[in-house]
């Protein structure tokens, strides 16, 4: 049976002719059923057979890291270079939505939403833990330098920003720009398959397109589950630190249940009443905590460290991107390769969410903003938290003087040595939980759109279903991972991020081609009146 044409698909999509409505769900194609079935099967198998599941996840992770580290490293660098080419190219003046399109959100709301959805939980979790891990040699050091040395401190900050800076946001930008362009400028549904129409034609409305969207759903939900699991671990550590609540698996799963419930409430309220409001609140709380750390911590070291970290970051950008002939191969695989796979697994979610809120921006405005603004905020955040922790460790202050004992506790151990520790720890827990909610909420909206054939207004029960699924996946990975829960979470992200990297590479080709076609058409339309 031949797949439908673009015109028939869009007609059915708009009229709901091919949709299946059941239990309040509005399902347009097999993507929903296949994705949901695979996820439910995974959750059931992990809960029923936790030890074999953890062993299998570990094997998948090790196989991916051993065989595809160069592929992931090279792909991440390609995405960044590709974004820079588009910024400098004449296609940068193309406006998403057409020449008369106006932005829907202010810059403040736009930045708040894309940043909160993209990296909130991670910055809270790794802002102290990652620099301290590199400095103390907890899991190796960049370029195998001596742990606890001044060189280790400099490289710790540069490597941390490397993992959270331009490369990460370039991956998000590729997906976001592709989806926004094909949706707003080409009249396609806001779903991953739309970016492949120039290559596959009408076949994207059949099983080739279904498979692309299924991979996107799986990558999204496992990437989200990784972050939600990390967030639950950190919140549990914070509650133990602050209120002596037992830091157990049951507490972590309880946190996931509570936050999933809050995410459902936010989902029901919608984009403006839910994600936008929470994102703005979260950015205010995060800014207050950041200012507190800068003022009460080693202020001058932080201020000067922002500049020195930026300089060290750019000086190490190329060395850290090379994947052959390195003395720190294991460190590179455990950290850098994992991060690139994690960002790729998040890219359908963050990219589609950014696309939904970016109508009216030019290509150049979109790319410069998505690349630079979060990177600059990350630079300030990581410098404030990371340098405060490194200063404490180097001066023998607190528990961090002995290195890092727990990645979940690291941020709270740093805050303990600043004034008002109980208040700031409480704010930290609040930030993690609200970032948790905004990530789950945003992810539900995005997965809704994919599994409903690209619709922007899928029914509320469908959003609730996916919010629940995200919580179940995070809980299952924590349960299946046991004491090695972090490894299980990482394995889930890597296993889904690897195949989706191929999707992103192909997407880059189709985007570049169609942007140039659109630019030629715009030039011809301008020249036509003059010729008359």
PDB file of N, CA and C in Angstrom, residues 191-260:
ATOM      1  N   UNK A 191       6.579  17.994  13.399  1.00  0.00           N
ATOM      2  CA  UNK A 191       7.029  16.677  13.826  1.00  0.00           C
ATOM      3  C   UNK A 191       8.307  16.347  13.082  1.00  0.00           C
ATOM      4  N   UNK A 192       9.099  15.426  13.619  1.00  0.00           N
ATOM      5  CA  UNK A 192      10.444  15.173  13.094  1.00  0.00           C
ATOM      6  C   UNK A 192      10.447  14.752  11.632  1.00  0.00           C
ATOM      7  N   UNK A 193       9.455  13.984  11.219  1.00  0.00           N
ATOM      8  CA  UNK A 193       9.440  13.477   9.848  1.00  0.00           C
ATOM      9  C   UNK A 193       9.401  14.594   8.818  1.00  0.00           C
ATOM     10  N   UNK A 194       8.836  15.746   9.179  1.00  0.00           N
ATOM     11  CA  UNK A 194       8.679  16.838   8.222  1.00  0.00           C
ATOM     12  C   UNK A 194      10.018  17.295   7.653  1.00  0.00           C
ATOM     13  N   UNK A 195      11.087  17.228   8.473  1.00  0.00           N
ATOM     14  CA  UNK A 195      12.400  17.673   8.014  1.00  0.00           C
ATOM     15  C   UNK A 195      12.992  16.772   6.947  1.00  0.00           C
ATOM     16  N   UNK A 196      12.393  15.598   6.735  1.00  0.00           N
ATOM     17  CA  UNK A 196      12.932  14.645   5.764  1.00  0.00           C
ATOM     18  C   UNK A 196      12.131  14.608   4.467  1.00  0.00           C
ATOM     19  N   UNK A 197      11.155  15.502   4.330  1.00  0.00           N
ATOM     20  CA  UNK A 197      10.348  15.512   3.109  1.00  0.00           C
ATOM     21  C   UNK A 197      11.185  15.750   1.853  1.00  0.00           C
ATOM     22  N   UNK A 198      12.177  16.687   1.881  1.00  0.00           N
ATOM     23  CA  UNK A 198      12.989  16.886   0.676  1.00  0.00           C
ATOM     24  C   UNK A 198      13.742  15.626   0.247  1.00  0.00           C
ATOM     25  N   UNK A 199      14.037  14.742   1.183  1.00  0.00           N
ATOM     26  CA  UNK A 199      14.805  13.538   0.877  1.00  0.00           C
ATOM     27  C   UNK A 199      13.910  12.347   0.550  1.00  0.00           C
ATOM     28  N   UNK A 200      12.851  12.159   1.327  1.00  0.00           N
ATOM     29  CA  UNK A 200      12.009  10.962   1.195  1.00  0.00           C
ATOM     30  C   UNK A 200      10.708  11.214   0.449  1.00  0.00           C
ATOM     31  N   UNK A 201      10.339  12.462   0.265  1.00  0.00           N
ATOM     32  CA  UNK A 201       9.080  12.760  -0.422  1.00  0.00           C
ATOM     33  C   UNK A 201       7.878  12.232   0.355  1.00  0.00           C
ATOM     34  N   UNK A 202       6.900  11.718  -0.384  1.00  0.00           N
ATOM     35  CA  UNK A 202       5.668  11.251   0.251  1.00  0.00           C
ATOM     36  C   UNK A 202       5.871  10.025   1.145  1.00  0.00           C
ATOM     37  N   UNK A 203       7.050   9.407   1.044  1.00  0.00           N
ATOM     38  CA  UNK A 203       7.293   8.243   1.902  1.00  0.00           C
ATOM     39  C   UNK A 203       7.336   8.613   3.386  1.00  0.00           C
ATOM     40  N   UNK A 204       7.546   9.893   3.702  1.00  0.00           N
ATOM     41  CA  UNK A 204       7.587  10.260   5.120  1.00  0.00           C
ATOM     42  C   UNK A 204       6.211  10.124   5.764  1.00  0.00           C
ATOM     43  N   UNK A 205       5.137  10.049   4.964  1.00  0.00           N
ATOM     44  CA  UNK A 205       3.808   9.876   5.543  1.00  0.00           C
ATOM     45  C   UNK A 205       3.513   8.402   5.808  1.00  0.00           C
ATOM     46  N   UNK A 206       4.425   7.520   5.360  1.00  0.00           N
ATOM     47  CA  UNK A 206       4.287   6.092   5.623  1.00  0.00           C
ATOM     48  C   UNK A 206       5.262   5.639   6.694  1.00  0.00           C
ATOM     49  N   UNK A 207       5.670   4.367   6.609  1.00  0.00           N
ATOM     50  CA  UNK A 207       6.493   3.793   7.676  1.00  0.00           C
ATOM     51  C   UNK A 207       7.883   4.408   7.823  1.00  0.00           C
ATOM     52  N   UNK A 208       8.551   4.876   6.742  1.00  0.00           N
ATOM     53  CA  UNK A 208       9.827   5.573   6.982  1.00  0.00           C
ATOM     54  C   UNK A 208       9.661   6.772   7.923  1.00  0.00           C
ATOM     55  N   UNK A 209       8.584   7.536   7.731  1.00  0.00           N
ATOM     56  CA  UNK A 209       8.309   8.654   8.620  1.00  0.00           C
ATOM     57  C   UNK A 209       7.913   8.207  10.009  1.00  0.00           C
ATOM     58  N   UNK A 210       7.121   7.123  10.077  1.00  0.00           N
ATOM     59  CA  UNK A 210       6.727   6.599  11.389  1.00  0.00           C
ATOM     60  C   UNK A 210       7.959   6.207  12.204  1.00  0.00           C
ATOM     61  N   UNK A 211       8.920   5.541  11.541  1.00  0.00           N
ATOM     62  CA  UNK A 211      10.116   5.098  12.253  1.00  0.00           C
ATOM     63  C   UNK A 211      10.940   6.271  12.769  1.00  0.00           C
ATOM     64  N   UNK A 212      11.035   7.342  11.966  1.00  0.00           N
ATOM     65  CA  UNK A 212      11.764   8.532  12.416  1.00  0.00           C
ATOM     66  C   UNK A 212      11.127   9.095  13.677  1.00  0.00           C
ATOM     67  N   UNK A 213       9.815   9.196  13.684  1.00  0.00           N
ATOM     68  CA  UNK A 213       9.125   9.747  14.844  1.00  0.00           C
ATOM     69  C   UNK A 213       9.192   8.816  16.051  1.00  0.00           C
ATOM     70  N   UNK A 214       9.163   7.513  15.810  1.00  0.00           N
ATOM     71  CA  UNK A 214       9.273   6.556  16.925  1.00  0.00           C
ATOM     72  C   UNK A 214      10.634   6.690  17.598  1.00  0.00           C
ATOM     73  N   UNK A 215      11.702   6.763  16.790  1.00  0.00           N
ATOM     74  CA  UNK A 215      13.042   6.948  17.350  1.00  0.00           C
ATOM     75  C   UNK A 215      13.106   8.260  18.129  1.00  0.00           C
ATOM     76  N   UNK A 216      12.454   9.295  17.601  1.00  0.00           N
ATOM     77  CA  UNK A 216      12.446  10.588  18.288  1.00  0.00           C
ATOM     78  C   UNK A 216      11.741  10.496  19.631  1.00  0.00           C
ATOM     79  N   UNK A 217      10.606   9.790  19.679  1.00  0.00           N
ATOM     80  CA  UNK A 217       9.865   9.640  20.933  1.00  0.00           C
ATOM     81  C   UNK A 217      10.704   8.881  21.957  1.00  0.00           C
ATOM     82  N   UNK A 218      11.321   7.777  21.533  1.00  0.00           N
ATOM     83  CA  UNK A 218      12.125   6.975  22.455  1.00  0.00           C
ATOM     84  C   UNK A 218      13.339   7.761  22.949  1.00  0.00           C
ATOM     85  N   UNK A 219      14.005   8.480  22.034  1.00  0.00           N
ATOM     86  CA  UNK A 219      15.158   9.288  22.442  1.00  0.00           C
ATOM     87  C   UNK A 219      14.734  10.352  23.443  1.00  0.00           C
ATOM     88  N   UNK A 220      13.614  10.995  23.163  1.00  0.00           N
ATOM     89  CA  UNK A 220      13.132  12.062  24.035  1.00  0.00           C
ATOM     90  C   UNK A 220      12.814  11.539  25.427  1.00  0.00           C
ATOM     91  N   UNK A 221      12.071  10.462  25.492  1.00  0.00           N
ATOM     92  CA  UNK A 221      11.593  10.009  26.798  1.00  0.00           C
ATOM     93  C   UNK A 221      12.720   9.409  27.638  1.00  0.00           C
ATOM     94  N   UNK A 222      13.720   8.783  26.990  1.00  0.00           N
ATOM     95  CA  UNK A 222      14.844   8.260  27.753  1.00  0.00           C
ATOM     96  C   UNK A 222      15.788   9.389  28.176  1.00  0.00           C
ATOM     97  N   UNK A 223      15.969  10.389  27.318  1.00  0.00           N
ATOM     98  CA  UNK A 223      16.764  11.544  27.715  1.00  0.00           C
ATOM     99  C   UNK A 223      16.139  12.278  28.883  1.00  0.00           C
ATOM    100  N   UNK A 224      14.812  12.451  28.826  1.00  0.00           N
ATOM    101  CA  UNK A 224      14.098  13.089  29.931  1.00  0.00           C
ATOM    102  C   UNK A 224      14.208  12.258  31.199  1.00  0.00           C
ATOM    103  N   UNK A 225      14.005  10.958  31.056  1.00  0.00           N
ATOM    104  CA  UNK A 225      14.046  10.082  32.228  1.00  0.00           C
ATOM    105  C   UNK A 225      15.406  10.133  32.905  1.00  0.00           C
ATOM    106  N   UNK A 226      16.479  10.267  32.122  1.00  0.00           N
ATOM    107  CA  UNK A 226      17.818  10.382  32.701  1.00  0.00           C
ATOM    108  C   UNK A 226      17.908  11.617  33.597  1.00  0.00           C
ATOM    109  N   UNK A 227      17.441  12.742  33.082  1.00  0.00           N
ATOM    110  CA  UNK A 227      17.492  13.972  33.868  1.00  0.00           C
ATOM    111  C   UNK A 227      16.556  13.914  35.065  1.00  0.00           C
ATOM    112  N   UNK A 228      15.374  13.339  34.881  1.00  0.00           N
ATOM    113  CA  UNK A 228      14.430  13.255  35.987  1.00  0.00           C
ATOM    114  C   UNK A 228      14.964  12.338  37.084  1.00  0.00           C
ATOM    115  N   UNK A 229      15.636  11.271  36.691  1.00  0.00           N
ATOM    116  CA  UNK A 229      16.249  10.383  37.681  1.00  0.00           C
ATOM    117  C   UNK A 229      17.361  11.079  38.447  1.00  0.00           C
ATOM    118  N   UNK A 230      18.192  11.861  37.719  1.00  0.00           N
ATOM    119  CA  UNK A 230      19.246  12.629  38.385  1.00  0.00           C
ATOM    120  C   UNK A 230      18.637  13.659  39.332  1.00  0.00           C
ATOM    121  N   UNK A 231      17.561  14.310  38.879  1.00  0.00           N
ATOM    122  CA  UNK A 231      16.903  15.305  39.718  1.00  0.00           C
ATOM    123  C   UNK A 231      16.326  14.700  40.983  1.00  0.00           C
ATOM    124  N   UNK A 232      15.719  13.514  40.865  1.00  0.00           N
ATOM    125  CA  UNK A 232      15.169  12.841  42.043  1.00  0.00           C
ATOM    126  C   UNK A 232      16.275  12.450  43.010  1.00  0.00           C
ATOM    127  N   UNK A 233      17.411  12.001  42.469  1.00  0.00           N
ATOM    128  CA  UNK A 233      18.548  11.631  43.329  1.00  0.00           C
ATOM    129  C   UNK A 233      19.067  12.835  44.097  1.00  0.00           C
ATOM    130  N   UNK A 234      19.172  13.990  43.403  1.00  0.00           N
ATOM    131  CA  UNK A 234      19.694  15.177  44.079  1.00  0.00           C
ATOM    132  C   UNK A 234      18.697  15.712  45.099  1.00  0.00           C
ATOM    133  N   UNK A 235      17.403  15.704  44.754  1.00  0.00           N
ATOM    134  CA  UNK A 235      16.389  16.178  45.700  1.00  0.00           C
ATOM    135  C   UNK A 235      16.377  15.303  46.948  1.00  0.00           C
ATOM    136  N   UNK A 236      16.513  13.981  46.764  1.00  0.00           N
ATOM    137  CA  UNK A 236      16.542  13.074  47.916  1.00  0.00           C
ATOM    138  C   UNK A 236      17.767  13.345  48.788  1.00  0.00           C
ATOM    139  N   UNK A 237      18.914  13.592  48.156  1.00  0.00           N
ATOM    140  CA  UNK A 237      20.120  13.916  48.919  1.00  0.00           C
ATOM    141  C   UNK A 237      19.945  15.223  49.682  1.00  0.00           C
ATOM    142  N   UNK A 238      19.295  16.209  49.040  1.00  0.00           N
ATOM    143  CA  UNK A 238      19.056  17.478  49.696  1.00  0.00           C
ATOM    144  C   UNK A 238      18.124  17.345  50.884  1.00  0.00           C
ATOM    145  N   UNK A 239      17.072  16.542  50.743  1.00  0.00           N
ATOM    146  CA  UNK A 239      16.142  16.320  51.853  1.00  0.00           C
ATOM    147  C   UNK A 239      16.838  15.597  53.013  1.00  0.00           C
ATOM    148  N   UNK A 240      17.721  14.667  52.672  1.00  0.00           N
ATOM    149  CA  UNK A 240      18.488  13.976  53.711  1.00  0.00           C
ATOM    150  C   UNK A 240      19.427  14.949  54.416  1.00  0.00           C
ATOM    151  N   UNK A 241      20.052  15.799  53.623  1.00  0.00           N
ATOM    152  CA  UNK A 241      20.999  16.778  54.151  1.00  0.00           C
ATOM    153  C   UNK A 241      20.298  17.803  55.048  1.00  0.00           C
ATOM    154  N   UNK A 242      19.085  18.217  54.634  1.00  0.00           N
ATOM    155  CA  UNK A 242      18.383  19.290  55.328  1.00  0.00           C
ATOM    156  C   UNK A 242      17.505  18.791  56.466  1.00  0.00           C
ATOM    157  N   UNK A 243      16.772  17.695  56.212  1.00  0.00           N
ATOM    158  CA  UNK A 243      15.785  17.219  57.190  1.00  0.00           C
ATOM    159  C   UNK A 243      16.074  15.813  57.705  1.00  0.00           C
ATOM    160  N   UNK A 244      17.208  15.244  57.299  1.00  0.00           N
ATOM    161  CA  UNK A 244      17.582  13.891  57.702  1.00  0.00           C
ATOM    162  C   UNK A 244      16.571  12.849  57.221  1.00  0.00           C
ATOM    163  N   UNK A 245      15.926  13.137  56.076  1.00  0.00           N
ATOM    164  CA  UNK A 245      15.039  12.149  55.452  1.00  0.00           C
ATOM    165  C   UNK A 245      15.923  11.054  54.849  1.00  0.00           C
ATOM    166  N   UNK A 246      15.613   9.776  55.069  1.00  0.00           N
ATOM    167  CA  UNK A 246      16.454   8.703  54.532  1.00  0.00           C
ATOM    168  C   UNK A 246      16.625   8.819  53.013  1.00  0.00           C
ATOM    169  N   UNK A 247      17.859   8.742  52.555  1.00  0.00           N
ATOM    170  CA  UNK A 247      18.148   8.834  51.125  1.00  0.00           C
ATOM    171  C   UNK A 247      18.053   7.426  50.520  1.00  0.00           C
ATOM    172  N   UNK A 248      16.824   6.976  50.302  1.00  0.00           N
ATOM    173  CA  UNK A 248      16.598   5.621  49.828  1.00  0.00           C
ATOM    174  C   UNK A 248      15.904   5.631  48.469  1.00  0.00           C
ATOM    175  N   UNK A 249      15.860   4.456  47.856  1.00  0.00           N
ATOM    176  CA  UNK A 249      15.197   4.321  46.560  1.00  0.00           C
ATOM    177  C   UNK A 249      13.717   4.701  46.669  1.00  0.00           C
ATOM    178  N   UNK A 250      13.072   4.302  47.765  1.00  0.00           N
ATOM    179  CA  UNK A 250      11.650   4.620  47.933  1.00  0.00           C
ATOM    180  C   UNK A 250      11.408   6.124  47.979  1.00  0.00           C
ATOM    181  N   UNK A 251      12.311   6.856  48.628  1.00  0.00           N
ATOM    182  CA  UNK A 251      12.176   8.312  48.690  1.00  0.00           C
ATOM    183  C   UNK A 251      12.324   8.913  47.295  1.00  0.00           C
ATOM    184  N   UNK A 252      13.310   8.431  46.531  1.00  0.00           N
ATOM    185  CA  UNK A 252      13.519   8.946  45.174  1.00  0.00           C
ATOM    186  C   UNK A 252      12.300   8.689  44.295  1.00  0.00           C
ATOM    187  N   UNK A 253      11.757   7.487  44.376  1.00  0.00           N
ATOM    188  CA  UNK A 253      10.570   7.173  43.579  1.00  0.00           C
ATOM    189  C   UNK A 253       9.374   7.987  44.065  1.00  0.00           C
ATOM    190  N   UNK A 254       9.290   8.237  45.387  1.00  0.00           N
ATOM    191  CA  UNK A 254       8.232   9.089  45.913  1.00  0.00           C
ATOM    192  C   UNK A 254       8.324  10.505  45.355  1.00  0.00           C
ATOM    193  N   UNK A 255       9.556  11.017  45.243  1.00  0.00           N
ATOM    194  CA  UNK A 255       9.762  12.350  44.664  1.00  0.00           C
ATOM    195  C   UNK A 255       9.297  12.366  43.209  1.00  0.00           C
ATOM    196  N   UNK A 256       9.626  11.307  42.471  1.00  0.00           N
ATOM    197  CA  UNK A 256       9.197  11.226  41.075  1.00  0.00           C
ATOM    198  C   UNK A 256       7.675  11.248  40.986  1.00  0.00           C
ATOM    199  N   UNK A 257       7.008  10.533  41.883  1.00  0.00           N
ATOM    200  CA  UNK A 257       5.537  10.491  41.870  1.00  0.00           C
ATOM    201  C   UNK A 257       4.960  11.887  42.140  1.00  0.00           C
ATOM    202  N   UNK A 258       5.489  12.566  43.164  1.00  0.00           N
ATOM    203  CA  UNK A 258       4.984  13.897  43.515  1.00  0.00           C
ATOM    204  C   UNK A 258       5.200  14.884  42.368  1.00  0.00           C
ATOM    205  N   UNK A 259       6.406  14.878  41.802  1.00  0.00           N
ATOM    206  CA  UNK A 259       6.710  15.834  40.739  1.00  0.00           C
ATOM    207  C   UNK A 259       5.925  15.506  39.473  1.00  0.00           C
ATOM    208  N   UNK A 260       5.727  14.234  39.194  1.00  0.00           N
ATOM    209  CA  UNK A 260       4.907  13.860  38.041  1.00  0.00           C
ATOM    210  C   UNK A 260       3.484  14.380  38.210  1.00  0.00           C
TER     211      UNK A 260
END
